Amino acid sequence: MEIAVAIKLIAVALLIGFGAIGTAIGFGNMGGKFLEACARQPELAPSLQVKMFILAGLIDAVAMIGVGIAMYMLFAL
């Protein structure tokens, strides 16, 4: 029975860890592209900023869903 608990803990750790890594990579790419686009066309900066914040929420939502599933696996299964 203890091996099942250990596997569950490893799965939860991987789920949260990969979610955090993916979010960090996504935010890094998005921020870099945003700065690049603002440097090329400064007049579009306000429009691009709104779109960047919408994407930031979507990127973060995916990680939060992963954390929610991990907590469900940890405490309910």
C-alpha positions as CSV (number, residue, x, y, z in Angstrom):
1,M,0.0,0.0,0.0
2,E,2.9,2.4,0.7
3,I,4.2,2.1,-2.9
4,A,0.8,3.5,-4.1
5,V,1.1,6.5,-1.8
6,A,4.7,7.1,-3.0
7,I,3.7,6.9,-6.7
8,K,0.8,9.3,-6.0
9,L,3.1,11.8,-4.3
10,I,5.5,11.7,-7.2
11,A,2.7,12.2,-9.7
12,V,1.4,15.2,-7.7
13,A,4.9,16.7,-7.5
14,L,5.5,16.2,-11.3
15,L,2.1,17.8,-12.1
16,I,2.8,20.9,-10.0
17,G,6.4,21.1,-11.1
18,F,5.8,20.8,-14.8
19,G,2.9,23.3,-14.5
20,A,5.2,25.8,-12.9
21,I,7.9,25.3,-15.5
22,G,5.4,25.6,-18.4
23,T,4.0,28.8,-16.9
24,A,7.4,30.3,-16.4
25,I,8.4,29.5,-20.0
26,G,5.1,30.9,-21.3
27,F,5.4,34.1,-19.4
28,G,9.0,34.5,-20.5
29,N,8.2,34.1,-24.2
30,M,5.2,36.3,-24.0
31,G,7.0,39.1,-22.2
32,G,9.9,39.0,-24.6
33,K,7.6,39.1,-27.7
34,F,5.6,41.9,-26.1
35,L,8.7,44.0,-25.6
36,E,9.9,43.2,-29.1
37,A,6.6,44.3,-30.6
38,C,6.5,47.5,-28.5
39,A,10.0,48.4,-29.7
40,R,9.0,47.9,-33.3
41,Q,5.6,49.7,-33.2
42,P,5.3,51.9,-30.0
43,E,1.9,53.2,-31.1
44,L,0.4,49.7,-30.7
45,A,1.6,49.3,-27.1
46,P,-1.7,49.9,-25.3
47,S,-3.5,47.4,-27.6
48,L,-0.8,44.8,-27.2
49,Q,-0.7,45.3,-23.4
50,V,-4.4,44.4,-23.1
51,K,-3.9,41.3,-25.2
52,M,-0.8,40.4,-23.1
53,F,-2.8,40.6,-19.9
54,I,-5.5,38.4,-21.3
55,L,-3.0,35.8,-22.4
56,A,-1.3,36.1,-19.0
57,G,-4.6,35.1,-17.3
58,L,-5.0,32.1,-19.7
59,I,-1.5,30.9,-19.1
60,D,-1.9,31.2,-15.4
61,A,-5.2,29.4,-15.5
62,V,-3.7,26.3,-17.0
63,A,-1.2,26.1,-14.2
64,M,-4.0,26.6,-11.6
65,I,-6.1,23.8,-13.1
66,G,-3.1,21.6,-12.8
67,V,-2.6,22.5,-9.2
68,G,-6.3,21.8,-8.6
69,I,-6.1,18.4,-10.2
70,A,-3.0,17.7,-8.1
71,M,-4.7,18.7,-4.9
72,Y,-7.6,16.5,-5.8
73,M,-5.3,13.5,-6.4
74,L,-3.5,14.2,-3.2
75,F,-6.4,14.5,-0.8
76,A,-9.4,12.8,-2.5
77,L,-7.9,9.7,-4.1
